[in-house]
Coordinates of C-alpha atoms in Angstrom, one line a residue:
X356 CA -18.2 -81.8 21.7
X357 CA -19.6 -79.8 18.8
X358 CA -18.6 -80.7 15.3
X359 CA -17.0 -77.6 13.7
X360 CA -18.3 -78.7 10.2
X361 CA -21.9 -78.5 11.5
X362 CA -22.4 -75.7 14.0
X363 CA -24.8 -76.2 16.9
X364 CA -28.0 -74.2 16.3
X365 CA -28.8 -73.7 20.0
X366 CA -25.2 -72.6 20.7
X367 CA -25.7 -69.5 18.6
X368 CA -29.2 -68.6 19.6
X369 CA -31.1 -70.3 16.8
X370 CA -34.1 -72.6 17.3
X371 CA -33.2 -76.3 18.0
X372 CA -35.1 -77.5 14.9
X373 CA -33.3 -75.2 12.5
X374 CA -30.3 -77.1 11.2
X375 CA -27.3 -75.1 10.0
X376 CA -26.1 -76.3 6.6
X377 CA -22.3 -76.6 6.4
X378 CA -21.9 -75.0 3.0
X379 CA -18.2 -74.3 3.4
X380 CA -17.5 -78.0 4.1
X381 CA -17.3 -78.5 0.3
X382 CA -15.7 -75.2 -0.5
X383 CA -12.5 -76.7 -1.8
X384 CA -14.2 -79.2 -4.2
X385 CA -16.5 -76.4 -5.4
X386 CA -13.4 -74.2 -6.1
X387 CA -11.9 -77.0 -8.2
X388 CA -15.2 -77.4 -10.0
X389 CA -15.4 -73.7 -10.7
X390 CA -11.8 -73.7 -12.0
X391 CA -12.6 -76.5 -14.4
X392 CA -15.7 -74.6 -15.6
X393 CA -13.7 -71.4 -16.1
X394 CA -10.9 -73.2 -18.0
X395 CA -13.5 -75.0 -20.2
X396 CA -15.3 -71.8 -21.0
X397 CA -12.1 -70.0 -22.0
X398 CA -11.1 -73.0 -24.1
X399 CA -14.4 -73.0 -26.1
X400 CA -14.4 -69.2 -26.4
X401 CA -10.9 -69.2 -27.8
X402 CA -11.1 -72.3 -30.0
X403 CA -14.7 -72.1 -31.3
X404 CA -15.4 -68.5 -30.9
X405 CA -18.9 -67.0 -30.6
X406 CA -21.5 -67.4 -33.3
X407 CA -22.1 -63.7 -33.5
X408 CA -25.5 -62.5 -34.7
X409 CA -26.2 -59.9 -37.3
X410 CA -26.1 -57.1 -34.6
X411 CA -22.4 -57.6 -34.4
X412 CA -21.4 -58.9 -37.9
X413 CA -23.6 -56.6 -39.9
X414 CA -26.3 -57.7 -42.4
X415 CA -29.8 -56.8 -43.7
X416 CA -32.8 -55.8 -41.6
X417 CA -36.3 -55.7 -43.3
X418 CA -39.7 -55.0 -41.9
X419 CA -42.6 -57.0 -43.4
X420 CA -46.3 -56.4 -43.2
X421 CA -48.7 -59.3 -44.0
X422 CA -52.4 -59.1 -44.8
X423 CA -53.1 -62.0 -42.4
X424 CA -51.2 -63.3 -39.4
X425 CA -48.1 -65.1 -40.6
X426 CA -46.2 -68.1 -39.1
X427 CA -42.5 -67.3 -38.6
X428 CA -41.4 -70.8 -39.6
X429 CA -43.2 -70.5 -42.9
X430 CA -41.6 -67.1 -43.6
X431 CA -38.2 -68.5 -42.9
X432 CA -38.8 -71.5 -45.2
X433 CA -40.0 -69.2 -48.0
X434 CA -37.0 -67.0 -47.7
X435 CA -34.6 -70.0 -47.6
X436 CA -36.2 -71.4 -50.8
X437 CA -35.5 -68.0 -52.5
X438 CA -31.9 -68.1 -51.5
X439 CA -31.9 -66.0 -48.4
X440 CA -30.1 -68.3 -46.0
X441 CA -29.8 -68.0 -42.2
X442 CA -32.7 -65.6 -41.9
X443 CA -34.0 -64.7 -38.5
X444 CA -37.7 -63.7 -38.2
X445 CA -39.2 -61.9 -35.2
X446 CA -42.6 -60.4 -34.6
X447 CA -43.1 -56.6 -34.2
X448 CA -46.1 -56.4 -31.9
X449 CA -48.3 -58.7 -33.9
X450 CA -48.1 -61.7 -36.2
X451 CA -48.8 -59.4 -39.1
X452 CA -45.7 -57.3 -38.7
X453 CA -42.4 -59.1 -38.8
X454 CA -38.8 -58.2 -38.7
X455 CA -36.4 -60.2 -40.9
X456 CA -32.7 -60.2 -40.3
X457 CA -30.2 -61.9 -42.6
X458 CA -26.5 -61.9 -43.5
X459 CA -25.1 -59.3 -45.9
X460 CA -26.4 -59.5 -49.4
X461 CA -24.8 -58.4 -52.7
X462 CA -27.9 -56.6 -54.0
X463 CA -28.5 -52.9 -53.6
X464 CA -31.3 -51.6 -51.3
X465 CA -33.9 -51.2 -53.9
X466 CA -33.2 -54.5 -55.7
X467 CA -33.0 -56.2 -52.3
X468 CA -36.4 -54.8 -51.3
X469 CA -38.0 -56.2 -54.4
X470 CA -36.3 -59.6 -53.9
X471 CA -37.4 -59.9 -50.3
X472 CA -41.0 -58.8 -51.2
X473 CA -41.1 -61.6 -53.9
X474 CA -39.6 -64.2 -51.6
X475 CA -41.7 -63.5 -48.6
X476 CA -45.1 -64.1 -50.3
X477 CA -47.1 -66.8 -48.6
X478 CA -50.1 -68.7 -50.0
X479 CA -53.2 -66.5 -49.6
X480 CA -51.2 -64.1 -47.6
X481 CA -49.6 -61.1 -49.4
X482 CA -46.5 -59.5 -47.9
X483 CA -45.3 -55.9 -48.3
X484 CA -41.8 -54.6 -47.3
X485 CA -42.1 -51.5 -45.2
X486 CA -38.4 -50.7 -44.7
X487 CA -35.0 -52.2 -45.5
X488 CA -31.8 -51.3 -43.6
X489 CA -28.2 -52.3 -44.2
X490 CA -26.0 -52.8 -41.2
X491 CA -22.3 -52.5 -42.1
X492 CA -19.6 -54.8 -40.6
X493 CA -17.8 -51.8 -39.1
X494 CA -20.8 -50.8 -37.1
X495 CA -21.2 -54.3 -35.9
X496 CA -17.5 -54.4 -34.7
X497 CA -17.9 -51.1 -32.9
X498 CA -21.0 -52.4 -31.2
X499 CA -19.2 -55.6 -30.2
X500 CA -16.3 -53.6 -28.6
X501 CA -18.7 -51.3 -26.8
X502 CA -20.7 -54.2 -25.5
X503 CA -17.6 -55.8 -24.0
X504 CA -16.7 -52.4 -22.5
X505 CA -20.2 -52.1 -21.0
X506 CA -19.8 -55.5 -19.2
X507 CA -16.3 -54.5 -18.0
X508 CA -17.6 -51.1 -16.7
X509 CA -20.5 -52.8 -14.9
X510 CA -18.1 -55.2 -13.1
X511 CA -15.8 -52.3 -12.1
X512 CA -18.7 -50.2 -10.7
X513 CA -20.0 -53.2 -8.8
X514 CA -16.6 -53.7 -7.2
X515 CA -16.6 -50.1 -6.0
X516 CA -20.2 -50.3 -4.7
X517 CA -19.7 -53.5 -2.7
X518 CA -16.4 -52.2 -1.3
X519 CA -18.0 -49.0 -0.1
X520 CA -21.1 -50.7 1.3
X521 CA -19.4 -53.8 2.9
X522 CA -15.8 -54.9 2.8
X523 CA -13.1 -55.2 0.1
X524 CA -12.7 -59.0 0.6
X525 CA -16.4 -59.5 -0.1
X526 CA -16.2 -57.0 -3.0
X527 CA -13.5 -59.0 -4.7
X528 CA -15.4 -62.2 -4.1
X529 CA -18.5 -60.7 -5.5
X530 CA -16.8 -59.4 -8.7
X531 CA -15.1 -62.8 -9.2
X532 CA -18.5 -64.5 -9.0
X533 CA -20.0 -62.1 -11.5
X534 CA -17.0 -62.6 -13.8
X535 CA -17.5 -66.4 -13.4
X536 CA -21.2 -66.1 -14.3
X537 CA -20.5 -64.1 -17.5
X538 CA -17.6 -66.4 -18.6
X539 CA -19.5 -69.6 -18.1
X540 CA -22.7 -68.4 -19.8
X541 CA -20.7 -67.1 -22.8
X542 CA -18.7 -70.3 -22.7
X543 CA -21.8 -72.4 -23.1
X544 CA -22.9 -70.3 -26.1
X545 CA -19.5 -70.8 -27.6
X546 CA -19.5 -74.5 -27.0
X547 CA -23.0 -75.0 -28.5
X548 CA -22.5 -72.4 -31.2
X549 CA -25.8 -70.8 -30.3
X550 CA -26.4 -67.3 -31.8
X551 CA -25.0 -64.5 -29.7
X552 CA -26.7 -61.2 -30.4
X553 CA -27.9 -58.1 -28.5
X554 CA -30.7 -60.0 -26.7
X555 CA -28.1 -62.4 -25.2
X556 CA -26.0 -59.5 -24.2
X557 CA -29.0 -57.9 -22.5
X558 CA -29.6 -61.2 -20.7
X559 CA -25.9 -61.2 -19.4
X560 CA -26.3 -57.7 -18.1
X561 CA -29.5 -58.6 -16.4
X562 CA -27.8 -61.6 -14.9
X563 CA -25.1 -59.3 -13.5
X564 CA -27.8 -57.4 -11.6
X565 CA -29.4 -60.6 -10.4
X566 CA -26.2 -62.2 -9.1
X567 CA -25.1 -58.9 -7.5
X568 CA -28.4 -58.7 -5.6
X569 CA -27.9 -62.2 -4.3
X570 CA -24.3 -61.3 -3.2
X571 CA -25.5 -58.2 -1.5
X572 CA -28.2 -60.1 0.5
X573 CA -25.6 -62.7 1.6
X574 CA -23.0 -60.1 2.4
X575 CA -25.4 -58.0 4.5
X576 CA -26.3 -61.1 6.6
X577 CA -22.6 -62.0 7.0
X578 CA -21.8 -58.5 8.3
X579 CA -24.8 -58.6 10.7
X580 CA -23.9 -62.0 12.1
X581 CA -20.2 -61.2 12.5
X582 CA -21.3 -58.2 14.7
X583 CA -24.0 -60.2 16.5
X584 CA -22.6 -63.7 17.1
X585 CA -19.7 -64.1 19.6
X586 CA -17.6 -67.2 20.0
X587 CA -18.1 -68.6 16.5
X588 CA -15.4 -69.0 13.8
X589 CA -15.7 -67.1 10.5
X590 CA -16.5 -70.4 8.8
X591 CA -19.4 -71.1 11.2
X592 CA -20.7 -67.5 10.8
X593 CA -20.7 -67.8 7.0
X594 CA -22.5 -71.2 7.2
X595 CA -25.1 -69.6 9.5
X596 CA -25.5 -66.6 7.2
X597 CA -26.0 -68.8 4.1
X598 CA -28.5 -71.0 5.8
X599 CA -30.5 -68.0 6.9
X600 CA -30.6 -66.5 3.4
X601 CA -31.1 -69.9 1.6
X602 CA -35.0 -69.7 1.7
X603 CA -34.9 -66.2 0.2
X604 CA -32.4 -67.3 -2.5
X605 CA -34.5 -70.3 -3.5
X606 CA -37.7 -68.2 -3.7
X607 CA -36.0 -65.5 -5.8
X608 CA -34.4 -68.0 -8.2
X609 CA -37.5 -70.1 -8.5
X610 CA -39.7 -67.0 -9.3
X611 CA -37.2 -65.8 -11.9
X612 CA -37.0 -69.3 -13.4
X613 CA -40.8 -69.4 -13.8
X614 CA -40.7 -66.2 -15.8
X615 CA -37.7 -67.4 -17.9
X616 CA -39.3 -70.8 -18.7
X617 CA -42.5 -68.9 -19.7
X618 CA -40.5 -66.7 -22.1
X619 CA -38.6 -69.8 -23.4
X620 CA -41.9 -71.6 -24.3
X621 CA -44.1 -68.7 -25.3
X622 CA -41.9 -65.8 -26.1
X623 CA -41.2 -66.8 -29.7
X624 CA -38.0 -66.5 -31.6
X625 CA -37.3 -63.0 -30.4
X626 CA -36.9 -64.0 -26.8
X627 CA -35.7 -67.5 -27.2
X628 CA -31.9 -67.0 -26.8
X629 CA -32.5 -64.3 -24.2
X630 CA -34.4 -66.8 -22.1
X631 CA -31.8 -69.5 -22.7
X632 CA -29.0 -67.2 -21.4
X633 CA -31.1 -66.3 -18.4
X634 CA -31.9 -69.9 -17.7
X635 CA -28.2 -70.8 -17.6
X636 CA -27.3 -67.7 -15.6
X637 CA -29.8 -68.3 -12.8
X638 CA -28.2 -71.6 -11.9
X639 CA -24.7 -70.4 -12.3
X640 CA -25.3 -67.1 -10.4
X641 CA -27.0 -68.8 -7.5
X642 CA -24.1 -71.3 -7.2
X643 CA -21.3 -68.6 -7.6
X644 CA -22.8 -66.3 -4.9
X645 CA -22.2 -69.1 -2.4
X646 CA -19.1 -70.9 -3.5
X647 CA -17.2 -68.1 -5.1
X648 CA -18.2 -64.8 -3.5
X649 CA -18.3 -65.9 0.1
X650 CA -15.8 -68.7 -0.2
X651 CA -13.2 -66.4 -1.6
X652 CA -13.7 -63.9 1.2
X653 CA -13.3 -66.7 3.8
X654 CA -10.2 -67.8 2.1
X655 CA -8.8 -64.3 2.2
X656 CA -9.2 -64.3 6.0
X657 CA -12.6 -62.5 6.5
X658 CA -13.1 -62.0 10.3
X659 CA -15.1 -60.0 12.8
X660 CA -12.5 -57.2 12.8
X661 CA -13.3 -56.4 9.2
X662 CA -16.8 -55.2 10.3
X663 CA -16.0 -53.5 13.5
X664 CA -15.5 -49.7 13.3
X665 CA -12.2 -48.9 15.1
X666 CA -12.6 -45.8 17.2
X667 CA -9.4 -43.9 17.6
X668 CA -9.1 -42.5 21.2
X669 CA -9.1 -38.8 21.4
X670 CA -6.3 -38.7 24.0
X671 CA -3.5 -41.3 24.4
X672 CA -1.5 -41.6 27.5
X673 CA 2.2 -41.2 26.9
X674 CA 4.6 -43.2 28.9
X675 CA 7.1 -40.8 30.6
X676 CA 10.6 -42.4 30.8
X677 CA 12.0 -42.6 34.3

């Protein structure tokens, strides 16, 4: 007698040496784990809040040009000694051109330009301020609201897309998994109080695309197997589909992780928090596409009838009463 928690490969036309992994066997513990992660993320976001970067809070942005390549750490140290606290330094194409961002200052633009020029000088390496911009707090707040709206709109459009292409139960599961990815990634940044700026927001939007792509691949295989395999329960078909797409998922995630780790180690300050957010999101997104997207659809009663086109007969026989 075949164990329902581990489908027989030969029974469903698969090679004998290809074992079907019973992913859905731990669906309930995974759901509890996901719920704990979600509650913890909400807790840290509400209690600690996000350490918003200058893109959202407003501040000063200055472009510096050095005579010789400059070390970002040395520039930050020099600015800090001059009283410019919490400065963020990024390269602009080369180590000679740097972008400095810092919290709002009380000085006017002209006085601020002179003060930054004086503070940014390094031994045997003269610095010149090319441009100074002031970002107001109101602009930052508007950007923050628009960013949240962009994420919400992306989730809504993804729900519509998956519903049209596949099935509404899978679409709801996919959107829940995407929402879970965003919430957990943001929750980690809130818990650790890491800077949350536009680069992190860009990483979150990129993660939505990555996770959605993973959901689409899995959903496509589920639809195919529901139509092709007869005599298997919905849980068995989902296990088969996830097993068949597992190798592709591992290859895609591993390839992306290689790029993310390279950016984390070699990308400098400008890409550091972007790569951190991507690193967290790759693991969370891969997990959620299995144990939130598909598990939710299975819990909602996904079955073969959801993928079969019902053809309405052109003529129906009417029963004539005797």
